[in-house]
Tab-separated table of C-alpha atoms and ligand atoms in Angstrom:
chain	number	residue	atom	x	y	z
A	84	UNK	CA	78.980	88.632	87.704
A	85	UNK	CA	81.379	86.951	90.137
A	86	UNK	CA	84.759	88.621	90.566
A	87	UNK	CA	87.557	86.850	92.422
A	88	UNK	CA	90.367	88.721	94.167
A	89	UNK	CA	88.226	91.857	94.366
A	90	UNK	CA	89.892	93.002	97.588
A	91	UNK	CA	93.258	93.304	95.824
A	92	UNK	CA	94.718	96.190	93.850
A	93	UNK	CA	93.284	95.612	90.362
A	94	UNK	CA	90.195	93.620	91.352
A	95	UNK	CA	89.013	96.421	93.666
A	96	UNK	CA	89.411	98.969	90.858
A	97	UNK	CA	87.413	96.685	88.561
A	98	UNK	CA	84.623	96.311	91.151
A	99	UNK	CA	84.328	100.087	91.505
A	100	UNK	CA	84.152	100.381	87.709
A	101	UNK	CA	81.427	97.767	87.167
A	102	UNK	CA	79.279	99.194	89.948
A	103	UNK	CA	79.497	102.586	88.208
A	104	UNK	CA	78.873	101.199	84.710
A	105	UNK	CA	76.098	98.718	85.518
A	106	UNK	CA	74.432	99.730	88.790
A	107	UNK	CA	71.480	97.397	88.145
A	108	UNK	CA	73.639	94.258	87.968
A	109	UNK	CA	74.700	92.175	90.970
A	110	UNK	CA	78.424	91.657	91.593
A	111	UNK	CA	79.725	88.990	93.967
A	112	UNK	CA	83.311	89.277	95.198
A	113	UNK	CA	85.034	86.042	96.279
A	114	UNK	CA	88.282	86.749	98.100
A	115	UNK	CA	90.078	84.816	100.835
A	116	UNK	CA	91.878	87.988	102.039
A	117	UNK	CA	95.543	87.048	101.886
A	118	UNK	CA	98.167	89.601	102.967
A	119	UNK	CA	97.313	91.492	99.723
A	120	UNK	CA	93.536	91.441	100.165
A	121	UNK	CA	92.118	94.460	101.970
A	122	UNK	CA	88.433	95.284	102.418
A	123	UNK	CA	89.397	98.938	102.906
A	124	UNK	CA	90.078	98.988	99.149
A	125	UNK	CA	86.358	98.522	98.502
A	126	UNK	CA	84.938	100.213	101.571
A	127	UNK	CA	82.670	102.373	99.410
A	128	UNK	CA	80.818	99.218	98.272
A	129	UNK	CA	80.213	97.856	101.778
A	130	UNK	CA	76.556	99.030	101.892
A	131	UNK	CA	75.858	98.799	98.161
A	132	UNK	CA	72.794	96.546	97.637
A	133	UNK	CA	74.209	95.354	94.294
A	134	UNK	CA	77.385	94.025	95.881
A	135	UNK	CA	78.053	90.857	97.937
A	136	UNK	CA	81.264	89.719	99.578
A	137	UNK	CA	82.041	86.026	100.128
A	138	UNK	CA	85.209	85.299	102.067
A	139	UNK	CA	86.398	82.083	100.402
A	140	UNK	CA	89.368	80.492	98.718
A	141	UNK	CA	88.950	79.998	94.968
A	142	UNK	CA	90.136	76.430	95.580
A	143	UNK	CA	87.005	75.800	97.649
A	144	UNK	CA	84.955	74.536	94.727
A	145	UNK	CA	81.901	73.744	96.819
A	146	UNK	CA	81.547	77.244	98.237
A	147	UNK	CA	82.243	78.861	94.878
A	148	UNK	CA	79.729	76.619	93.077
A	149	UNK	CA	77.111	77.410	95.718
A	150	UNK	CA	77.711	81.157	95.246
A	151	UNK	CA	77.455	80.750	91.461
A	152	UNK	CA	74.120	78.943	91.775
A	153	UNK	CA	72.667	81.106	94.539
A	154	UNK	CA	73.251	84.319	92.587
A	155	UNK	CA	72.628	82.913	89.108
A	156	UNK	CA	76.066	84.061	87.980
A	157	UNK	CA	76.613	84.499	84.237
A	158	UNK	CA	80.230	85.688	84.138
A	159	UNK	CA	83.317	84.938	86.260
A	160	UNK	CA	86.275	87.342	86.152
A	161	UNK	CA	89.280	85.740	87.847
A	162	UNK	CA	91.713	88.226	89.392
A	163	UNK	CA	92.574	86.123	92.460
A	164	UNK	CA	96.245	85.205	92.479
A	165	UNK	CA	99.529	85.325	94.262
A	166	UNK	CA	100.857	88.278	92.277
A	167	UNK	CA	104.379	89.165	93.423
A	168	UNK	CA	107.432	87.818	91.582
A	169	UNK	CA	109.848	88.215	94.525
A	170	UNK	CA	107.582	86.121	96.743
A	171	UNK	CA	107.501	83.404	94.062
A	172	UNK	CA	111.311	83.344	94.120
A	173	UNK	CA	111.242	82.852	97.896
A	174	UNK	CA	108.522	80.152	97.766
A	175	UNK	CA	106.754	78.902	94.631
A	176	UNK	CA	104.241	76.587	96.331
A	177	UNK	CA	101.463	79.142	97.019
A	178	UNK	CA	101.698	80.214	93.364
A	179	UNK	CA	101.106	76.659	92.181
A	180	UNK	CA	98.267	76.245	94.685
A	181	UNK	CA	96.292	79.417	93.967
A	182	UNK	CA	97.261	80.442	90.456
A	183	UNK	CA	97.122	76.960	88.911
A	184	UNK	CA	95.062	74.832	91.332
A	185	UNK	CA	92.673	77.685	92.155
A	186	UNK	CA	92.075	78.531	88.498
A	187	UNK	CA	91.419	74.865	87.715
A	188	UNK	CA	88.887	74.569	90.573
A	189	UNK	CA	87.201	77.746	89.348
A	190	UNK	CA	86.986	76.389	85.810
A	191	UNK	CA	85.362	73.223	87.149
A	192	UNK	CA	82.907	75.282	89.197
A	193	UNK	CA	82.087	77.370	86.102
A	194	UNK	CA	81.298	74.212	84.130
A	195	UNK	CA	79.215	72.710	86.907
A	196	UNK	CA	77.135	75.884	87.271
A	197	UNK	CA	76.911	76.420	83.489
A	198	UNK	CA	78.434	79.882	83.674
A	199	UNK	CA	78.211	81.716	80.342
A	200	UNK	CA	81.694	83.265	80.294
A	201	UNK	CA	84.998	82.828	82.173
A	202	UNK	CA	87.512	85.693	81.971
A	203	UNK	CA	91.067	85.011	83.105
A	204	UNK	CA	93.200	87.997	84.144
A	205	UNK	CA	96.670	87.057	82.996
A	206	UNK	CA	99.934	88.906	82.488
A	207	UNK	CA	102.555	89.832	79.890
A	208	UNK	CA	105.049	87.848	81.997
A	209	UNK	CA	103.798	84.601	80.432
A	210	UNK	CA	105.704	85.613	77.272
A	211	UNK	CA	109.101	85.797	79.021
A	212	UNK	CA	111.631	88.557	78.435
A	213	UNK	CA	112.484	90.701	75.384
A	214	UNK	CA	115.767	91.989	73.976
A	215	UNK	CA	116.145	95.679	73.228
A	216	UNK	CA	113.566	95.716	70.402
A	217	UNK	CA	110.145	94.287	69.563
A	218	UNK	CA	106.997	93.716	71.600
A	219	UNK	CA	104.901	90.768	72.747
A	220	UNK	CA	101.974	89.848	70.501
A	221	UNK	CA	99.156	87.447	71.315
A	222	UNK	CA	100.856	84.929	69.006
A	223	UNK	CA	104.190	85.149	70.873
A	224	UNK	CA	104.872	81.682	72.352
A	225	UNK	CA	104.656	81.501	76.122
A	226	UNK	CA	108.111	81.299	77.718
A	227	UNK	CA	107.662	82.098	81.422
A	228	UNK	CA	110.836	82.563	83.442
A	229	UNK	CA	109.835	83.232	87.067
A	230	UNK	CA	107.796	80.808	89.198
A	231	UNK	CA	105.030	83.453	89.231
A	232	UNK	CA	105.032	83.663	85.424
A	233	UNK	CA	105.122	79.862	85.130
A	234	UNK	CA	102.031	79.575	87.317
A	235	UNK	CA	100.166	82.209	85.300
A	236	UNK	CA	101.126	80.509	82.021
A	237	UNK	CA	99.939	77.149	83.358
A	238	UNK	CA	96.626	78.737	84.326
A	239	UNK	CA	96.276	80.215	80.813
A	240	UNK	CA	96.830	76.741	79.344
A	241	UNK	CA	94.076	75.296	81.547
A	242	UNK	CA	91.687	78.087	80.530
A	243	UNK	CA	92.423	77.466	76.827
A	244	UNK	CA	92.089	73.702	77.364
A	245	UNK	CA	88.638	74.127	78.945
A	246	UNK	CA	87.588	76.221	75.963
A	247	UNK	CA	88.778	73.622	73.450
A	248	UNK	CA	87.803	70.499	75.373
A	249	UNK	CA	84.614	71.489	77.143
A	250	UNK	CA	83.411	74.356	74.969
A	251	UNK	CA	83.532	76.800	77.916
A	252	UNK	CA	83.299	80.411	76.694
A	253	UNK	CA	86.610	81.837	77.897
A	254	UNK	CA	88.541	85.078	77.385
A	255	UNK	CA	92.146	85.707	78.474
A	256	UNK	CA	93.585	89.205	78.988
A	257	UNK	CA	97.332	89.734	79.379
A	258	UNK	CA	98.374	93.107	80.718
A	259	UNK	CA	101.655	94.867	81.429
A	260	UNK	CA	102.708	96.488	84.747
A	261	UNK	CA	99.936	98.382	86.538
A	262	UNK	CA	100.266	101.378	88.850
A	263	UNK	CA	97.773	103.569	90.716
A	264	UNK	CA	95.865	103.937	94.009
A	265	UNK	CA	95.623	101.018	96.460
A	266	UNK	CA	98.622	99.114	95.050
A	267	UNK	CA	100.230	96.986	97.744
A	268	UNK	CA	103.642	98.483	98.625
A	269	UNK	CA	105.659	95.384	97.801
A	270	UNK	CA	105.548	96.546	94.145
A	271	UNK	CA	108.090	98.966	92.667
A	272	UNK	CA	106.085	102.204	92.405
A	273	UNK	CA	104.323	102.301	95.811
A	274	UNK	CA	107.435	100.950	97.562
A	275	UNK	CA	109.583	103.728	96.109
A	276	UNK	CA	106.954	106.409	96.804
A	277	UNK	CA	106.589	105.411	100.467
A	278	UNK	CA	110.347	105.070	101.021
A	279	UNK	CA	110.895	108.479	99.407
A	280	UNK	CA	108.225	110.051	101.667
A	281	UNK	CA	110.099	108.609	104.670
A	282	UNK	CA	113.561	109.579	103.353
A	283	UNK	CA	114.545	105.906	103.298
A	284	UNK	CA	116.894	104.187	100.838
A	285	UNK	CA	115.329	103.186	97.490
A	286	UNK	CA	116.424	99.606	96.657
A	287	UNK	CA	116.955	99.371	92.885
A	288	UNK	CA	117.652	95.820	91.685
A	289	UNK	CA	120.911	95.526	89.714
A	290	UNK	CA	121.634	98.341	87.281
A	291	UNK	CA	117.984	99.468	87.226
A	292	UNK	CA	117.925	99.430	83.421
A	293	UNK	CA	115.238	96.737	83.251
A	294	UNK	CA	112.283	98.014	81.239
A	295	UNK	CA	108.612	97.734	82.175
A	296	UNK	CA	105.605	98.917	80.148
A	297	UNK	CA	103.474	100.878	82.640
A	298	UNK	CA	99.686	101.280	82.502
A	299	UNK	CA	97.304	103.004	84.898
A	300	UNK	CA	95.096	100.484	86.700
A	301	UNK	CA	91.911	102.289	85.594
A	302	UNK	CA	92.911	101.908	81.935
A	303	UNK	CA	93.567	98.209	82.522
A	304	UNK	CA	90.106	97.791	84.085
A	305	UNK	CA	88.371	99.622	81.209
A	306	UNK	CA	90.085	97.235	78.800
A	307	UNK	CA	89.078	94.194	80.869
A	308	UNK	CA	85.456	95.313	80.860
A	309	UNK	CA	85.430	95.616	77.082
A	310	UNK	CA	86.840	92.091	76.905
A	311	UNK	CA	84.232	90.844	79.407
A	312	UNK	CA	81.319	92.343	77.515
A	313	UNK	CA	82.439	92.257	73.863
A	314	UNK	CA	85.191	89.730	73.162
A	315	UNK	CA	84.535	86.648	71.040
A	316	UNK	CA	84.612	83.255	72.829
A	317	UNK	CA	88.179	81.947	73.117
A	318	UNK	CA	89.737	85.367	72.492
A	319	UNK	CA	93.098	86.454	73.936
A	320	UNK	CA	93.904	90.159	74.296
A	321	UNK	CA	97.139	91.906	75.157
A	322	UNK	CA	96.658	95.113	77.150
A	323	UNK	CA	99.354	97.793	77.351
A	324	UNK	CA	99.690	101.564	77.032
A	325	UNK	CA	102.893	101.755	74.925
A	326	UNK	CA	104.705	103.290	77.871
A	327	UNK	CA	108.078	101.599	78.272
A	328	UNK	CA	110.391	102.983	80.979
A	329	UNK	CA	113.644	101.783	82.488
A	330	UNK	CA	113.191	101.373	86.250
A	331	UNK	CA	115.776	104.096	86.908
A	332	UNK	CA	113.617	106.637	85.033
A	333	UNK	CA	110.595	105.689	87.135
A	334	UNK	CA	112.593	105.952	90.370
A	335	UNK	CA	114.040	109.338	89.364
A	336	UNK	CA	110.556	110.622	88.485
A	337	UNK	CA	109.306	109.545	91.929
A	338	UNK	CA	112.226	111.310	93.634
A	339	UNK	CA	111.372	114.500	91.757
A	340	UNK	CA	107.668	114.283	92.629
A	341	UNK	CA	108.449	113.706	96.303
A	342	UNK	CA	111.107	116.427	96.517
A	343	UNK	CA	113.965	114.013	97.262
A	344	UNK	CA	117.363	113.716	95.613
A	345	UNK	CA	119.178	110.770	94.050
A	346	UNK	CA	121.363	110.134	97.087
A	347	UNK	CA	118.563	107.866	98.339
A	348	UNK	CA	119.086	105.388	95.464
A	349	UNK	CA	120.821	102.108	96.372
A	350	UNK	CA	121.698	99.551	93.703
A	351	UNK	CA	121.098	96.270	95.539
A	352	UNK	CA	121.590	92.596	94.627
A	353	UNK	CA	119.444	91.774	91.618
A	354	UNK	CA	116.294	89.627	91.605
A	355	UNK	CA	117.312	86.075	90.518
A	356	UNK	CA	116.287	85.453	86.886
A	357	UNK	CA	115.187	89.087	86.535
A	358	UNK	CA	113.376	89.646	83.203
A	359	UNK	CA	115.098	92.438	81.308
A	360	UNK	CA	112.372	93.996	79.233
A	361	UNK	CA	108.610	93.767	78.704
A	362	UNK	CA	106.703	95.597	75.959
A	363	UNK	CA	103.170	94.975	74.771
A	364	UNK	CA	101.661	95.187	71.322
A	365	UNK	CA	98.010	95.924	72.150
A	366	UNK	CA	96.864	96.564	68.571
A	367	UNK	CA	94.246	93.805	68.721
A	368	UNK	CA	92.212	95.259	71.610
A	369	UNK	CA	92.562	98.784	70.235
A	370	UNK	CA	91.348	97.664	66.794
A	371	UNK	CA	88.711	95.049	67.685
A	372	UNK	CA	87.194	96.553	70.834
A	373	UNK	CA	88.012	100.248	70.357
A	374	UNK	CA	89.996	100.510	73.594
A	375	UNK	CA	92.599	103.193	74.244
A	376	UNK	CA	94.249	104.304	77.488
A	377	UNK	CA	93.063	107.562	79.050
A	378	UNK	CA	95.961	108.290	81.414
A	379	UNK	CA	99.394	109.537	80.422
A	380	UNK	CA	102.202	108.340	82.677
A	381	UNK	CA	103.435	111.737	83.911
A	382	UNK	CA	100.019	112.808	85.219
A	383	UNK	CA	99.115	109.279	86.344
A	384	UNK	CA	102.299	108.982	88.384
A	385	UNK	CA	101.877	112.456	89.911
A	386	UNK	CA	98.271	111.616	90.874
A	387	UNK	CA	99.441	108.313	92.356
A	388	UNK	CA	102.035	110.086	94.510
A	389	UNK	CA	99.285	112.469	95.666
A	390	UNK	CA	96.955	109.537	96.459
A	391	UNK	CA	99.604	107.873	98.637
A	392	UNK	CA	100.328	111.194	100.357
A	393	UNK	CA	96.639	111.756	101.105
A	394	UNK	CA	96.016	108.174	102.290
A	395	UNK	CA	98.677	107.836	104.940
A	396	UNK	CA	96.293	105.892	107.214
A	397	UNK	CA	95.804	103.205	104.547
A	398	UNK	CA	99.586	103.108	103.999
A	399	UNK	CA	100.323	102.745	107.704
A	400	UNK	CA	97.806	99.931	108.115
A	401	UNK	CA	99.020	97.880	105.141
A	402	UNK	CA	102.646	98.328	106.190
A	403	UNK	CA	102.048	97.164	109.749
A	404	UNK	CA	102.160	93.524	110.806
A	405	UNK	CA	103.584	90.923	108.435
A	406	UNK	CA	104.665	93.490	105.842
A	407	UNK	CA	107.474	94.587	108.169
A	408	UNK	CA	109.012	91.119	108.328
A	409	UNK	CA	108.565	90.695	104.560
A	410	UNK	CA	110.394	93.991	103.992
A	411	UNK	CA	113.247	93.017	106.318
A	412	UNK	CA	113.633	89.566	104.720
A	413	UNK	CA	113.653	91.060	101.252
A	414	UNK	CA	115.754	94.186	101.773
A	415	UNK	CA	117.732	94.390	105.039
A	416	UNK	CA	120.755	92.337	103.917
A	417	UNK	CA	120.670	93.748	100.389
A	418	UNK	CA	120.612	97.335	101.616
A	419	UNK	CA	123.332	96.806	104.151
A	420	UNK	CA	125.541	95.145	101.466
A	421	UNK	CA	124.838	98.141	99.217
A	422	UNK	CA	126.371	100.389	101.842
A	423	UNK	CA	123.374	102.170	103.225
A	424	UNK	CA	120.975	101.293	105.947
A	425	UNK	CA	117.242	101.426	105.682
A	426	UNK	CA	116.814	104.648	107.568
A	427	UNK	CA	119.707	106.514	106.000
A	428	UNK	CA	118.689	109.950	104.886
A	429	UNK	CA	115.799	110.350	107.308
A	430	UNK	CA	115.526	114.106	107.695
B	557	NAD	P1	96.992	91.605	94.471
B	557	NAD	O1	98.080	90.752	95.026
B	557	NAD	O2	96.924	93.036	94.821
B	557	NAD	O3	95.568	90.969	94.849
B	557	NAD	C1	95.295	89.602	94.786
B	557	NAD	C2	93.947	89.351	95.456
B	557	NAD	O4	93.629	87.959	95.316
B	557	NAD	C3	93.934	89.647	96.956
B	557	NAD	O5	92.762	90.348	97.309
B	557	NAD	C4	93.981	88.279	97.603
B	557	NAD	O6	93.380	88.233	98.883
B	557	NAD	C5	93.212	87.447	96.580
B	557	NAD	N1	93.559	86.012	96.635
B	557	NAD	C6	94.807	85.476	96.594
B	557	NAD	N2	94.728	84.131	96.679
B	557	NAD	C7	93.408	83.828	96.739
B	557	NAD	C8	92.700	82.597	96.828
B	557	NAD	N3	93.330	81.424	96.873
B	557	NAD	N4	91.341	82.642	96.870
B	557	NAD	C9	90.692	83.826	96.858
B	557	NAD	N5	91.318	85.019	96.778
B	557	NAD	C10	92.662	85.019	96.720
B	557	NAD	O7	97.068	91.396	92.894
B	557	NAD	P2	96.841	92.436	91.706
B	557	NAD	O8	98.090	93.183	91.459
B	557	NAD	O9	95.573	93.154	91.945
B	557	NAD	O10	96.657	91.415	90.492
B	557	NAD	C11	95.372	90.888	90.180
B	557	NAD	C12	95.494	89.965	88.981
B	557	NAD	O11	96.029	90.670	87.871
B	557	NAD	C13	96.433	88.777	89.212
B	557	NAD	O12	95.854	87.651	88.606
B	557	NAD	C14	97.718	89.181	88.495
B	557	NAD	O13	98.400	88.046	88.046
B	557	NAD	C15	97.169	90.000	87.351
B	557	NAD	N6	98.068	91.044	86.809
B	557	NAD	C16	98.645	91.954	87.662
B	557	NAD	C17	99.418	92.986	87.131
B	557	NAD	C18	100.078	94.025	88.031
B	557	NAD	O14	100.840	94.844	87.537
B	557	NAD	N7	99.795	94.053	89.327
B	557	NAD	C19	99.618	93.070	85.749
B	557	NAD	C20	99.027	92.105	84.915
B	557	NAD	C21	98.236	91.119	85.470
B	558	DAU	O1	104.198	92.719	83.944
B	558	DAU	C1	103.063	92.440	84.695
B	558	DAU	C2	103.484	92.038	86.085
B	558	DAU	O2	103.960	93.220	86.720
B	558	DAU	C3	102.361	91.407	86.900
B	558	DAU	O3	101.965	90.217	86.288
B	558	DAU	C4	102.826	91.150	88.339
B	558	DAU	O4	101.728	90.686	89.114
B	558	DAU	C5	103.350	92.434	88.932
B	558	DAU	O5	103.874	92.185	90.216
B	558	DAU	C6	104.416	93.060	88.042
B	558	DAU	O6	105.628	92.276	88.071
B	558	DAU	P1	107.091	92.964	88.148
B	558	DAU	O7	108.026	91.999	88.718
B	558	DAU	O8	107.432	93.613	86.851
B	558	DAU	O9	106.746	94.162	89.188
B	558	DAU	P2	107.541	94.753	90.434
B	558	DAU	O10	106.785	95.969	90.872
B	558	DAU	O11	107.847	93.725	91.445
B	558	DAU	O12	108.914	95.211	89.781
B	558	DAU	C7	108.952	96.152	88.709
B	558	DAU	C8	110.405	96.318	88.326
B	558	DAU	O13	111.100	96.987	89.399
B	558	DAU	C9	111.145	95.009	88.111
B	558	DAU	O14	112.096	95.185	87.074
B	558	DAU	C10	111.860	94.770	89.440
B	558	DAU	C11	112.168	96.182	89.908
B	558	DAU	N1	112.216	96.383	91.371
B	558	DAU	C12	111.147	95.983	92.101
B	558	DAU	C13	111.132	96.143	93.481
B	558	DAU	C14	109.949	95.701	94.286
B	558	DAU	C15	113.309	96.986	91.972
B	558	DAU	O15	114.279	97.367	91.288
B	558	DAU	N2	113.301	97.144	93.325
B	558	DAU	C16	112.267	96.743	94.119
B	558	DAU	O16	112.337	96.909	95.356
């Protein structure tokens, strides 16, 4: 198997899972190590004889094809992507390059090396935004609204086109919002946990009543592996844990778990084009592949807070360097306009 983006949040969880489930199989991880890629996330695999790391861009078709041939790869699972919506608002180009161009190059490499299956890790954001009721189904038309979502939808179209046109065996999974260990702290849950630890302001976009459907990353990876090993060619599966929460509820839960009070909350200028509500109907994967999530949100969130508390070295390292300037660009003006500075409340 060749996994791309295995040094990121979800890809690293998936690598740990497949090494546990199929210790006799070889897994090759192709990752270019962007700001979000971190070999510390998969440190435990560094000396594993069934694991190889290739530092390469998924757009580098030659290197990828050589890795596919050298290791006789049967399955590609494509996690590699620019994954953060706010960054796609600031600059869409890298999203087009990696998420669309990279996926296309990978599809071409898969064809050239006669790979048996290509699994694309997609997102519920391709469906757009919901009103106060209903849930996305696999038949819901794609209606992406952020540049990130547009790039993921375009990639899904290319994957489907390669299935129909070239007969490539493809599977697409579309999951809702993940949380858990090793998540890069640009995302809501780790950002709020780390700010709460430090007694810093918690920047809530707009009224904070946007709804996301949260799933533990390990449940997502279990579902992906069922799709990898058991889905029919051309299948599309929604993945979600039926766990809708307004952002304010998530932020309040984090404050409680970290022993902080609500005075840290700042309602800041909203994300442009902010999707109001996501909710997944995951009946198909539950019914066809027998998947169900194992984590409930209350325990999963508490364990995640504990993981971040116990891994302060990891947190310090990922927040050093370019993350600081990203954070300032994204939040300094918003927080100061909201009437609180970044360090307000430091005990
Ligand atoms: P992440 O940002 O944590 O990790 C992305 C990884 O891809 C990094 O290791 C990075 O170095 C690598 N990468 C980026 N560009 C690359 C390139 N051109 N070539 C090779 N490697 C490259 O992302 P994540 O949150 O782990 O998301 C993984 C996948 O899951 C993405 O495709 C994302 O769209 C999808 N997804 C994420 C979520 C979520 O909640 N995070 C939910 C549904 C789907
Ligand atoms: O739904 C799946 C998607 O979930 C994935 O495809 C994306 O890769 C992943 O980044 C995630 O996208 P979101 O935009 O939903 O996640 P994010 O953590 O950025 O934001 C979650 C919600 O919290 C969203 O409504 C915006 C809000 N938010 C986020 C940040 C970072 C805030 O209010 N304040 C913040 O500082």
